[in-house]
Amino acid sequence: MHTVDELISAKWVVPIVPKNTVLEAYSVAIHDGKIFDILPTKQAIKKYTSQKNTCLNDHVLMPGLINAHTHSSMVLFRGLGDALPLMDWLKEYIWPAESAILSADTVEIGSELAIAEMIRSGTTCFNDMYFYPLNTAKVALCSGIRASIGFHILNVPVQGFKNEDDYLKAAVDYYHHRPKSDLLSWAIMPHATYTNTDASLRRAAELANELELRIHSHAHETLNEIKMDMDKYGKRPLERLNEAGLLTDKTLLAHMVHLTEADISCVKAKGSSVVRCPASNMKLGSGFPNIPEAANNGITVAIGTDGAATNDNLNMFEEMHLTALVAKGKHQNPTVLSAHQVLEKATIQGAKALGLDDRIGSLEKGKEADMIAIDFNHYLTQPTYNPIPLLVYAVNCMQVSDVWVKGQQLLKQTTLQTIDIEQTVIEVKRLRDKVLLACQ
Ligand SMILES: [Zn+2]
C-alpha cells in the first residue's frame, strides 16, 4: 500500500485528455498537490491508503474551469445601467462609479466577491485585467485560487495616472513588488489599440520581452473600434498590435469578434491565442464570435466571462453553454463544436493560452490537482446517459459541490473554505450606497 494525501473517488471522471473520455467508478490519488494516479476505484482502494478519502457517488470529477478573460473587481458594478450603448454606459455609470469608490481596499473587496463567485461556480484559474493588480493578487493568494494577473496600460487619465507613461512605470513597479507564488503568473496588458499610442504598444512589447510576461489585450471587439483605428492610423487593430511586436505565441487576444480571413491567418502565423466572451459580446451588441473558424484554423481558443459589469456574472458554465449555442446558431450548423470541444476551450485550451498546459487543464498523472466535482444527483441532470453534453447544456453552476486547487480544497460540499462570504457581502453593500450616490 502506498500512502497519498487524498483519494477522491467519483462516479464519473472526465479527464478532458484523452478526448471524449468518461471513466466510470474511478479514483484520483493526490499527493503533494499533484495528481499521483488515476485508476479504477476497485484498484485504488487496494493500492492506496490515505488520511482523507472523499467519495463522490453521484458526481462528475473534472479539471477546474479557466476563465481566460475577466476584470474581477468590476463585479462591484454588476447590473449598473441597462440597455445602453457602450460609451453612454461608461460615461453615465462606470466612470463615475469608478471615481467614487475605486481604491486598493475596494479592489480587494471586489476581488474577494468575484473570487468567491468563481470558486463556487467551478473556476480554479482566472486571467485578470484591472487597476490595483497587486491587491487582486493578494486576495487570490489568500483564497488559494490560481490567477494570471495583468498590469494594464492605457492612455486614459484616471486613478492618479496622467498618461500611458505613468501606467508603464507602474507596470515595472508592480512587477518588482509582485508576490512570489507558483499559483500566480503575470502579464502586461495594453488595454486595447484604441486606448494606446503606437509608442506605448511598442514599449509594452519590450517590457513583455524584458520581464518574460505574457501579453493580454482586448482586440476587434466592436466594429467601431476597428473604424477608429482605420480613421486615425489607416490600419486595423491587429496590424497595429503586430507592428508593435505584440502578436506572439505568449499573447491572448480577448473578444476577436470581427475578423477577416487575413486577420485569422495573421493570428495563426503568430501563434497567438483567442479568448471568446459570448455573453459580454451579445449584451453589448458587439456581435457573435467567430468561434468555429478560429478552431478549425488550429488557433488556441479559450473562453472568458469578461467582467461582471458586462455579463453580469462570472459563471463559466453559462459561458460554455453560450459558446456552443452561438456557434451553432451563427453557422446554422449543429455539427460545429461538440460538447467536448467546448469543455476543452474552458480547460486545456485556457491552460495553453496562459502557458500552463503542462501543469493544469486536464486530469493527467503529474499535473497539479486543480479539480472540480459537480453533483449530478439533481433533477436538472437526470437522466444521465453521458455526462459530457450535460456539463455544457444542462448543469447549473450551483451543482458544483467541491473545488481543489493544487490539492487544497477551496469548496467543500458547497461551502467556501477560504473566504468569509457573509462579511464580504456586508462590505459590498456599503460600497453600493456610494456608487448609487455617484450615478445620480
Ligand atoms: Zn474585457
PDB file of N, CA and C in Angstrom, residues 243-327:
ATOM      1  N   GLU A 243       2.624  45.209 -35.674  1.00  0.00           N
ATOM      2  CA  GLU A 243       3.770  46.085 -35.944  1.00  0.00           C
ATOM      3  C   GLU A 243       4.498  46.481 -34.655  1.00  0.00           C
ATOM      4  N   ALA A 244       3.752  46.497 -33.535  1.00  0.00           N
ATOM      5  CA  ALA A 244       4.383  46.836 -32.255  1.00  0.00           C
ATOM      6  C   ALA A 244       5.125  45.644 -31.651  1.00  0.00           C
ATOM      7  N   GLY A 245       4.956  44.480 -32.239  1.00  0.00           N
ATOM      8  CA  GLY A 245       5.608  43.271 -31.688  1.00  0.00           C
ATOM      9  C   GLY A 245       4.787  42.602 -30.609  1.00  0.00           C
ATOM     10  N   LEU A 246       3.478  42.881 -30.589  1.00  0.00           N
ATOM     11  CA  LEU A 246       2.638  42.325 -29.525  1.00  0.00           C
ATOM     12  C   LEU A 246       1.932  41.024 -29.918  1.00  0.00           C
ATOM     13  N   LEU A 247       2.034  40.617 -31.173  1.00  0.00           N
ATOM     14  CA  LEU A 247       1.438  39.326 -31.545  1.00  0.00           C
ATOM     15  C   LEU A 247       2.524  38.260 -31.467  1.00  0.00           C
ATOM     16  N   THR A 248       2.465  37.456 -30.403  1.00  0.00           N
ATOM     17  CA  THR A 248       3.468  36.411 -30.176  1.00  0.00           C
ATOM     18  C   THR A 248       2.744  35.137 -29.746  1.00  0.00           C
ATOM     19  N   ASP A 249       3.507  34.087 -29.509  1.00  0.00           N
ATOM     20  CA  ASP A 249       2.861  32.858 -29.012  1.00  0.00           C
ATOM     21  C   ASP A 249       2.568  32.947 -27.513  1.00  0.00           C
ATOM     22  N   LYS A 250       2.854  34.093 -26.911  1.00  0.00           N
ATOM     23  CA  LYS A 250       2.510  34.313 -25.495  1.00  0.00           C
ATOM     24  C   LYS A 250       1.379  35.336 -25.359  1.00  0.00           C
ATOM     25  N   THR A 251       0.684  35.619 -26.477  1.00  0.00           N
ATOM     26  CA  THR A 251      -0.337  36.669 -26.481  1.00  0.00           C
ATOM     27  C   THR A 251      -1.753  36.090 -26.423  1.00  0.00           C
ATOM     28  N   LEU A 252      -2.602  36.680 -25.553  1.00  0.00           N
ATOM     29  CA  LEU A 252      -4.027  36.348 -25.513  1.00  0.00           C
ATOM     30  C   LEU A 252      -4.807  37.563 -26.009  1.00  0.00           C
ATOM     31  N   LEU A 253      -5.670  37.340 -26.993  1.00  0.00           N
ATOM     32  CA  LEU A 253      -6.475  38.414 -27.565  1.00  0.00           C
ATOM     33  C   LEU A 253      -7.932  38.181 -27.186  1.00  0.00           C
ATOM     34  N   ALA A 254      -8.474  39.077 -26.368  1.00  0.00           N
ATOM     35  CA  ALA A 254      -9.847  38.886 -25.889  1.00  0.00           C
ATOM     36  C   ALA A 254     -10.844  39.438 -26.903  1.00  0.00           C
ATOM     37  N   HIS A 255     -11.921  38.707 -27.106  1.00  0.00           N
ATOM     38  CA  HIS A 255     -13.082  39.036 -27.951  1.00  0.00           C
ATOM     39  C   HIS A 255     -12.902  38.581 -29.396  1.00  0.00           C
ATOM     40  N   MET A 256     -12.160  39.329 -30.223  1.00  0.00           N
ATOM     41  CA  MET A 256     -11.932  38.925 -31.619  1.00  0.00           C
ATOM     42  C   MET A 256     -13.248  38.564 -32.314  1.00  0.00           C
ATOM     43  N   VAL A 257     -14.163  39.511 -32.297  1.00  0.00           N
ATOM     44  CA  VAL A 257     -15.495  39.284 -32.877  1.00  0.00           C
ATOM     45  C   VAL A 257     -15.488  39.512 -34.389  1.00  0.00           C
ATOM     46  N   HIS A 258     -14.844  40.601 -34.806  1.00  0.00           N
ATOM     47  CA  HIS A 258     -14.912  40.996 -36.218  1.00  0.00           C
ATOM     48  C   HIS A 258     -13.566  40.730 -36.885  1.00  0.00           C
ATOM     49  N   LEU A 259     -13.510  39.658 -37.654  1.00  0.00           N
ATOM     50  CA  LEU A 259     -12.235  39.214 -38.231  1.00  0.00           C
ATOM     51  C   LEU A 259     -12.372  38.964 -39.721  1.00  0.00           C
ATOM     52  N   THR A 260     -11.331  39.314 -40.467  1.00  0.00           N
ATOM     53  CA  THR A 260     -11.244  38.929 -41.879  1.00  0.00           C
ATOM     54  C   THR A 260     -10.399  37.652 -41.965  1.00  0.00           C
ATOM     55  N   GLU A 261     -10.380  37.045 -43.130  1.00  0.00           N
ATOM     56  CA  GLU A 261      -9.520  35.874 -43.333  1.00  0.00           C
ATOM     57  C   GLU A 261      -8.057  36.247 -43.067  1.00  0.00           C
ATOM     58  N   ALA A 262      -7.678  37.469 -43.484  1.00  0.00           N
ATOM     59  CA  ALA A 262      -6.288  37.913 -43.273  1.00  0.00           C
ATOM     60  C   ALA A 262      -5.987  38.036 -41.772  1.00  0.00           C
ATOM     61  N   ASP A 263      -6.960  38.538 -41.001  1.00  0.00           N
ATOM     62  CA  ASP A 263      -6.771  38.634 -39.539  1.00  0.00           C
ATOM     63  C   ASP A 263      -6.510  37.250 -38.958  1.00  0.00           C
ATOM     64  N   ILE A 264      -7.353  36.290 -39.361  1.00  0.00           N
ATOM     65  CA  ILE A 264      -7.235  34.929 -38.812  1.00  0.00           C
ATOM     66  C   ILE A 264      -5.888  34.316 -39.199  1.00  0.00           C
ATOM     67  N   SER A 265      -5.464  34.524 -40.444  1.00  0.00           N
ATOM     68  CA  SER A 265      -4.165  33.986 -40.892  1.00  0.00           C
ATOM     69  C   SER A 265      -3.027  34.587 -40.076  1.00  0.00           C
ATOM     70  N   CYS A 266      -3.128  35.886 -39.806  1.00  0.00           N
ATOM     71  CA  CYS A 266      -2.086  36.580 -39.047  1.00  0.00           C
ATOM     72  C   CYS A 266      -1.974  35.998 -37.637  1.00  0.00           C
ATOM     73  N   VAL A 267      -3.132  35.825 -36.971  1.00  0.00           N
ATOM     74  CA  VAL A 267      -3.120  35.291 -35.600  1.00  0.00           C
ATOM     75  C   VAL A 267      -2.544  33.877 -35.600  1.00  0.00           C
ATOM     76  N   LYS A 268      -2.928  33.096 -36.600  1.00  0.00           N
ATOM     77  CA  LYS A 268      -2.429  31.712 -36.688  1.00  0.00           C
ATOM     78  C   LYS A 268      -0.915  31.707 -36.892  1.00  0.00           C
ATOM     79  N   ALA A 269      -0.436  32.551 -37.802  1.00  0.00           N
ATOM     80  CA  ALA A 269       1.003  32.575 -38.099  1.00  0.00           C
ATOM     81  C   ALA A 269       1.816  32.959 -36.866  1.00  0.00           C
ATOM     82  N   LYS A 270       1.271  33.848 -36.044  1.00  0.00           N
ATOM     83  CA  LYS A 270       2.000  34.310 -34.858  1.00  0.00           C
ATOM     84  C   LYS A 270       1.843  33.375 -33.668  1.00  0.00           C
ATOM     85  N   GLY A 271       0.878  32.451 -33.735  1.00  0.00           N
ATOM     86  CA  GLY A 271       0.662  31.515 -32.621  1.00  0.00           C
ATOM     87  C   GLY A 271      -0.025  32.143 -31.425  1.00  0.00           C
ATOM     88  N   SER A 272      -0.704  33.290 -31.634  1.00  0.00           N
ATOM     89  CA  SER A 272      -1.409  33.937 -30.515  1.00  0.00           C
ATOM     90  C   SER A 272      -2.715  33.199 -30.229  1.00  0.00           C
ATOM     91  N   SER A 273      -3.221  33.362 -29.001  1.00  0.00           N
ATOM     92  CA  SER A 273      -4.462  32.704 -28.594  1.00  0.00           C
ATOM     93  C   SER A 273      -5.616  33.697 -28.603  1.00  0.00           C
ATOM     94  N   VAL A 274      -6.821  33.160 -28.742  1.00  0.00           N
ATOM     95  CA  VAL A 274      -8.030  33.981 -28.765  1.00  0.00           C
ATOM     96  C   VAL A 274      -8.884  33.604 -27.556  1.00  0.00           C
ATOM     97  N   VAL A 275      -9.496  34.605 -26.913  1.00  0.00           N
ATOM     98  CA  VAL A 275     -10.418  34.330 -25.809  1.00  0.00           C
ATOM     99  C   VAL A 275     -11.797  34.860 -26.188  1.00  0.00           C
ATOM    100  N   ARG A 276     -12.759  33.961 -26.264  1.00  0.00           N
ATOM    101  CA  ARG A 276     -14.129  34.335 -26.611  1.00  0.00           C
ATOM    102  C   ARG A 276     -14.927  34.679 -25.367  1.00  0.00           C
ATOM    103  N   CYS A 277     -15.748  35.724 -25.454  1.00  0.00           N
ATOM    104  CA  CYS A 277     -16.582  36.146 -24.329  1.00  0.00           C
ATOM    105  C   CYS A 277     -18.007  36.346 -24.858  1.00  0.00           C
ATOM    106  N   PRO A 278     -18.733  35.275 -25.151  1.00  0.00           N
ATOM    107  CA  PRO A 278     -20.012  35.430 -25.857  1.00  0.00           C
ATOM    108  C   PRO A 278     -21.050  36.249 -25.096  1.00  0.00           C
ATOM    109  N   ALA A 279     -21.162  36.093 -23.783  1.00  0.00           N
ATOM    110  CA  ALA A 279     -22.194  36.834 -23.046  1.00  0.00           C
ATOM    111  C   ALA A 279     -21.957  38.336 -23.165  1.00  0.00           C
ATOM    112  N   SER A 280     -20.722  38.757 -22.917  1.00  0.00           N
ATOM    113  CA  SER A 280     -20.394  40.182 -22.976  1.00  0.00           C
ATOM    114  C   SER A 280     -20.588  40.715 -24.400  1.00  0.00           C
ATOM    115  N   ASN A 281     -20.154  39.961 -25.399  1.00  0.00           N
ATOM    116  CA  ASN A 281     -20.290  40.407 -26.794  1.00  0.00           C
ATOM    117  C   ASN A 281     -21.755  40.604 -27.164  1.00  0.00           C
ATOM    118  N   MET A 282     -22.610  39.732 -26.684  1.00  0.00           N
ATOM    119  CA  MET A 282     -24.032  39.858 -27.042  1.00  0.00           C
ATOM    120  C   MET A 282     -24.710  40.941 -26.222  1.00  0.00           C
ATOM    121  N   LYS A 283     -24.350  41.046 -24.921  1.00  0.00           N
ATOM    122  CA  LYS A 283     -25.005  42.062 -24.081  1.00  0.00           C
ATOM    123  C   LYS A 283     -24.679  43.471 -24.579  1.00  0.00           C
ATOM    124  N   LEU A 284     -23.433  43.667 -25.026  1.00  0.00           N
ATOM    125  CA  LEU A 284     -23.034  44.989 -25.518  1.00  0.00           C
ATOM    126  C   LEU A 284     -23.377  45.180 -27.002  1.00  0.00           C
ATOM    127  N   GLY A 285     -24.009  44.166 -27.605  1.00  0.00           N
ATOM    128  CA  GLY A 285     -24.376  44.280 -29.024  1.00  0.00           C
ATOM    129  C   GLY A 285     -23.166  44.331 -29.939  1.00  0.00           C
ATOM    130  N   SER A 286     -22.056  43.725 -29.498  1.00  0.00           N
ATOM    131  CA  SER A 286     -20.821  43.778 -30.302  1.00  0.00           C
ATOM    132  C   SER A 286     -20.871  42.818 -31.489  1.00  0.00           C
ATOM    133  N   GLY A 287     -21.554  41.693 -31.322  1.00  0.00           N
ATOM    134  CA  GLY A 287     -21.641  40.718 -32.410  1.00  0.00           C
ATOM    135  C   GLY A 287     -21.464  39.311 -31.894  1.00  0.00           C
ATOM    136  N   PHE A 288     -21.398  38.365 -32.828  1.00  0.00           N
ATOM    137  CA  PHE A 288     -21.251  36.955 -32.471  1.00  0.00           C
ATOM    138  C   PHE A 288     -19.822  36.493 -32.763  1.00  0.00           C
ATOM    139  N   PRO A 289     -19.149  35.930 -31.772  1.00  0.00           N
ATOM    140  CA  PRO A 289     -17.773  35.491 -32.009  1.00  0.00           C
ATOM    141  C   PRO A 289     -17.690  34.439 -33.114  1.00  0.00           C
ATOM    142  N   ASN A 290     -16.572  34.467 -33.830  1.00  0.00           N
ATOM    143  CA  ASN A 290     -16.336  33.578 -34.979  1.00  0.00           C
ATOM    144  C   ASN A 290     -15.691  32.267 -34.549  1.00  0.00           C
ATOM    145  N   ILE A 291     -16.222  31.619 -33.538  1.00  0.00           N
ATOM    146  CA  ILE A 291     -15.501  30.522 -32.891  1.00  0.00           C
ATOM    147  C   ILE A 291     -15.095  29.369 -33.824  1.00  0.00           C
ATOM    148  N   PRO A 292     -15.991  28.785 -34.608  1.00  0.00           N
ATOM    149  CA  PRO A 292     -15.585  27.587 -35.346  1.00  0.00           C
ATOM    150  C   PRO A 292     -14.467  27.839 -36.340  1.00  0.00           C
ATOM    151  N   GLU A 293     -14.496  28.989 -37.024  1.00  0.00           N
ATOM    152  CA  GLU A 293     -13.427  29.250 -37.989  1.00  0.00           C
ATOM    153  C   GLU A 293     -12.073  29.248 -37.289  1.00  0.00           C
ATOM    154  N   ALA A 294     -11.995  29.946 -36.182  1.00  0.00           N
ATOM    155  CA  ALA A 294     -10.716  30.012 -35.479  1.00  0.00           C
ATOM    156  C   ALA A 294     -10.301  28.615 -35.024  1.00  0.00           C
ATOM    157  N   ALA A 295     -11.256  27.830 -34.504  1.00  0.00           N
ATOM    158  CA  ALA A 295     -10.933  26.488 -34.025  1.00  0.00           C
ATOM    159  C   ALA A 295     -10.410  25.635 -35.171  1.00  0.00           C
ATOM    160  N   ASN A 296     -11.017  25.788 -36.344  1.00  0.00           N
ATOM    161  CA  ASN A 296     -10.602  24.964 -37.478  1.00  0.00           C
ATOM    162  C   ASN A 296      -9.266  25.404 -38.051  1.00  0.00           C
ATOM    163  N   ASN A 297      -8.819  26.572 -37.676  1.00  0.00           N
ATOM    164  CA  ASN A 297      -7.537  27.053 -38.182  1.00  0.00           C
ATOM    165  C   ASN A 297      -6.373  26.707 -37.255  1.00  0.00           C
ATOM    166  N   GLY A 298      -6.611  25.878 -36.276  1.00  0.00           N
ATOM    167  CA  GLY A 298      -5.529  25.460 -35.386  1.00  0.00           C
ATOM    168  C   GLY A 298      -5.124  26.521 -34.388  1.00  0.00           C
ATOM    169  N   ILE A 299      -5.976  27.516 -34.185  1.00  0.00           N
ATOM    170  CA  ILE A 299      -5.669  28.569 -33.208  1.00  0.00           C
ATOM    171  C   ILE A 299      -6.196  28.130 -31.845  1.00  0.00           C
ATOM    172  N   THR A 300      -5.434  28.402 -30.780  1.00  0.00           N
ATOM    173  CA  THR A 300      -5.920  28.103 -29.434  1.00  0.00           C
ATOM    174  C   THR A 300      -7.043  29.072 -29.090  1.00  0.00           C
ATOM    175  N   VAL A 301      -8.207  28.524 -28.756  1.00  0.00           N
ATOM    176  CA  VAL A 301      -9.367  29.366 -28.431  1.00  0.00           C
ATOM    177  C   VAL A 301      -9.843  29.022 -27.026  1.00  0.00           C
ATOM    178  N   ALA A 302      -9.762  29.994 -26.129  1.00  0.00           N
ATOM    179  CA  ALA A 302     -10.217  29.808 -24.752  1.00  0.00           C
ATOM    180  C   ALA A 302     -11.530  30.574 -24.551  1.00  0.00           C
ATOM    181  N   ILE A 303     -12.068  30.508 -23.341  1.00  0.00           N
ATOM    182  CA  ILE A 303     -13.342  31.181 -23.043  1.00  0.00           C
ATOM    183  C   ILE A 303     -13.160  32.056 -21.799  1.00  0.00           C
ATOM    184  N   GLY A 304     -13.791  33.248 -21.824  1.00  0.00           N
ATOM    185  CA  GLY A 304     -13.769  34.116 -20.641  1.00  0.00           C
ATOM    186  C   GLY A 304     -15.140  34.732 -20.422  1.00  0.00           C
ATOM    187  N   THR A 305     -15.377  35.190 -19.199  1.00  0.00           N
ATOM    188  CA  THR A 305     -16.661  35.818 -18.899  1.00  0.00           C
ATOM    189  C   THR A 305     -16.643  37.312 -19.186  1.00  0.00           C
ATOM    190  N   ASP A 306     -15.422  37.907 -19.351  1.00  0.00           N
ATOM    191  CA  ASP A 306     -15.258  39.353 -19.278  1.00  0.00           C
ATOM    192  C   ASP A 306     -15.653  39.783 -17.859  1.00  0.00           C
ATOM    193  N   GLY A 307     -15.685  41.070 -17.564  1.00  0.00           N
ATOM    194  CA  GLY A 307     -16.043  41.499 -16.211  1.00  0.00           C
ATOM    195  C   GLY A 307     -17.533  41.313 -15.961  1.00  0.00           C
ATOM    196  N   ALA A 308     -17.902  41.210 -14.687  1.00  0.00           N
ATOM    197  CA  ALA A 308     -19.324  41.017 -14.363  1.00  0.00           C
ATOM    198  C   ALA A 308     -20.144  42.273 -14.638  1.00  0.00           C
ATOM    199  N   ALA A 309     -19.485  43.405 -14.921  1.00  0.00           N
ATOM    200  CA  ALA A 309     -20.252  44.608 -15.279  1.00  0.00           C
ATOM    201  C   ALA A 309     -20.888  44.459 -16.661  1.00  0.00           C
ATOM    202  N   THR A 310     -20.345  43.587 -17.503  1.00  0.00           N
ATOM    203  CA  THR A 310     -20.900  43.415 -18.856  1.00  0.00           C
ATOM    204  C   THR A 310     -21.358  41.986 -19.099  1.00  0.00           C
ATOM    205  N   ASN A 311     -21.778  41.281 -18.044  1.00  0.00           N
ATOM    206  CA  ASN A 311     -22.093  39.852 -18.294  1.00  0.00           C
ATOM    207  C   ASN A 311     -23.486  39.404 -17.837  1.00  0.00           C
ATOM    208  N   ASP A 312     -23.931  39.455 -16.634  1.00  0.00           N
ATOM    209  CA  ASP A 312     -23.483  40.069 -15.390  1.00  0.00           C
ATOM    210  C   ASP A 312     -23.053  39.046 -14.329  1.00  0.00           C
ATOM    211  N   ASN A 313     -22.380  37.987 -14.785  1.00  0.00           N
ATOM    212  CA  ASN A 313     -21.908  37.008 -13.807  1.00  0.00           C
ATOM    213  C   ASN A 313     -20.522  36.494 -14.229  1.00  0.00           C
ATOM    214  N   LEU A 314     -19.959  35.624 -13.408  1.00  0.00           N
ATOM    215  CA  LEU A 314     -18.636  35.054 -13.696  1.00  0.00           C
ATOM    216  C   LEU A 314     -18.767  33.533 -13.799  1.00  0.00           C
ATOM    217  N   ASN A 315     -19.874  33.105 -14.394  1.00  0.00           N
ATOM    218  CA  ASN A 315     -20.260  31.697 -14.432  1.00  0.00           C
ATOM    219  C   ASN A 315     -19.778  31.058 -15.730  1.00  0.00           C
ATOM    220  N   MET A 316     -18.734  30.267 -15.646  1.00  0.00           N
ATOM    221  CA  MET A 316     -18.158  29.659 -16.852  1.00  0.00           C
ATOM    222  C   MET A 316     -19.052  28.566 -17.441  1.00  0.00           C
ATOM    223  N   PHE A 317     -19.958  27.982 -16.627  1.00  0.00           N
ATOM    224  CA  PHE A 317     -20.896  27.005 -17.210  1.00  0.00           C
ATOM    225  C   PHE A 317     -21.837  27.717 -18.182  1.00  0.00           C
ATOM    226  N   GLU A 318     -22.302  28.901 -17.797  1.00  0.00           N
ATOM    227  CA  GLU A 318     -23.158  29.673 -18.701  1.00  0.00           C
ATOM    228  C   GLU A 318     -22.374  30.071 -19.959  1.00  0.00           C
ATOM    229  N   GLU A 319     -21.119  30.433 -19.771  1.00  0.00           N
ATOM    230  CA  GLU A 319     -20.298  30.867 -20.906  1.00  0.00           C
ATOM    231  C   GLU A 319     -20.054  29.707 -21.877  1.00  0.00           C
ATOM    232  N   MET A 320     -19.869  28.498 -21.343  1.00  0.00           N
ATOM    233  CA  MET A 320     -19.701  27.323 -22.220  1.00  0.00           C
ATOM    234  C   MET A 320     -20.991  27.077 -23.000  1.00  0.00           C
ATOM    235  N   HIS A 321     -22.122  27.182 -22.292  1.00  0.00           N
ATOM    236  CA  HIS A 321     -23.431  26.965 -22.920  1.00  0.00           C
ATOM    237  C   HIS A 321     -23.621  27.950 -24.077  1.00  0.00           C
ATOM    238  N   LEU A 322     -23.333  29.226 -23.820  1.00  0.00           N
ATOM    239  CA  LEU A 322     -23.484  30.249 -24.868  1.00  0.00           C
ATOM    240  C   LEU A 322     -22.501  30.022 -26.015  1.00  0.00           C
ATOM    241  N   THR A 323     -21.271  29.620 -25.691  1.00  0.00           N
ATOM    242  CA  THR A 323     -20.269  29.363 -26.729  1.00  0.00           C
ATOM    243  C   THR A 323     -20.807  28.343 -27.732  1.00  0.00           C
ATOM    244  N   ALA A 324     -21.394  27.269 -27.220  1.00  0.00           N
ATOM    245  CA  ALA A 324     -21.923  26.217 -28.095  1.00  0.00           C
ATOM    246  C   ALA A 324     -23.120  26.737 -28.896  1.00  0.00           C
ATOM    247  N   LEU A 325     -24.052  27.394 -28.219  1.00  0.00           N
ATOM    248  CA  LEU A 325     -25.282  27.825 -28.907  1.00  0.00           C
ATOM    249  C   LEU A 325     -24.997  28.886 -29.965  1.00  0.00           C
ATOM    250  N   VAL A 326     -24.152  29.852 -29.634  1.00  0.00           N
ATOM    251  CA  VAL A 326     -23.836  30.924 -30.586  1.00  0.00           C
ATOM    252  C   VAL A 326     -23.191  30.345 -31.842  1.00  0.00           C
ATOM    253  N   ALA A 327     -22.260  29.409 -31.669  1.00  0.00           N
ATOM    254  CA  ALA A 327     -21.560  28.830 -32.823  1.00  0.00           C
ATOM    255  C   ALA A 327     -22.537  28.104 -33.740  1.00  0.00           C
TER     256      ALA A 327
END
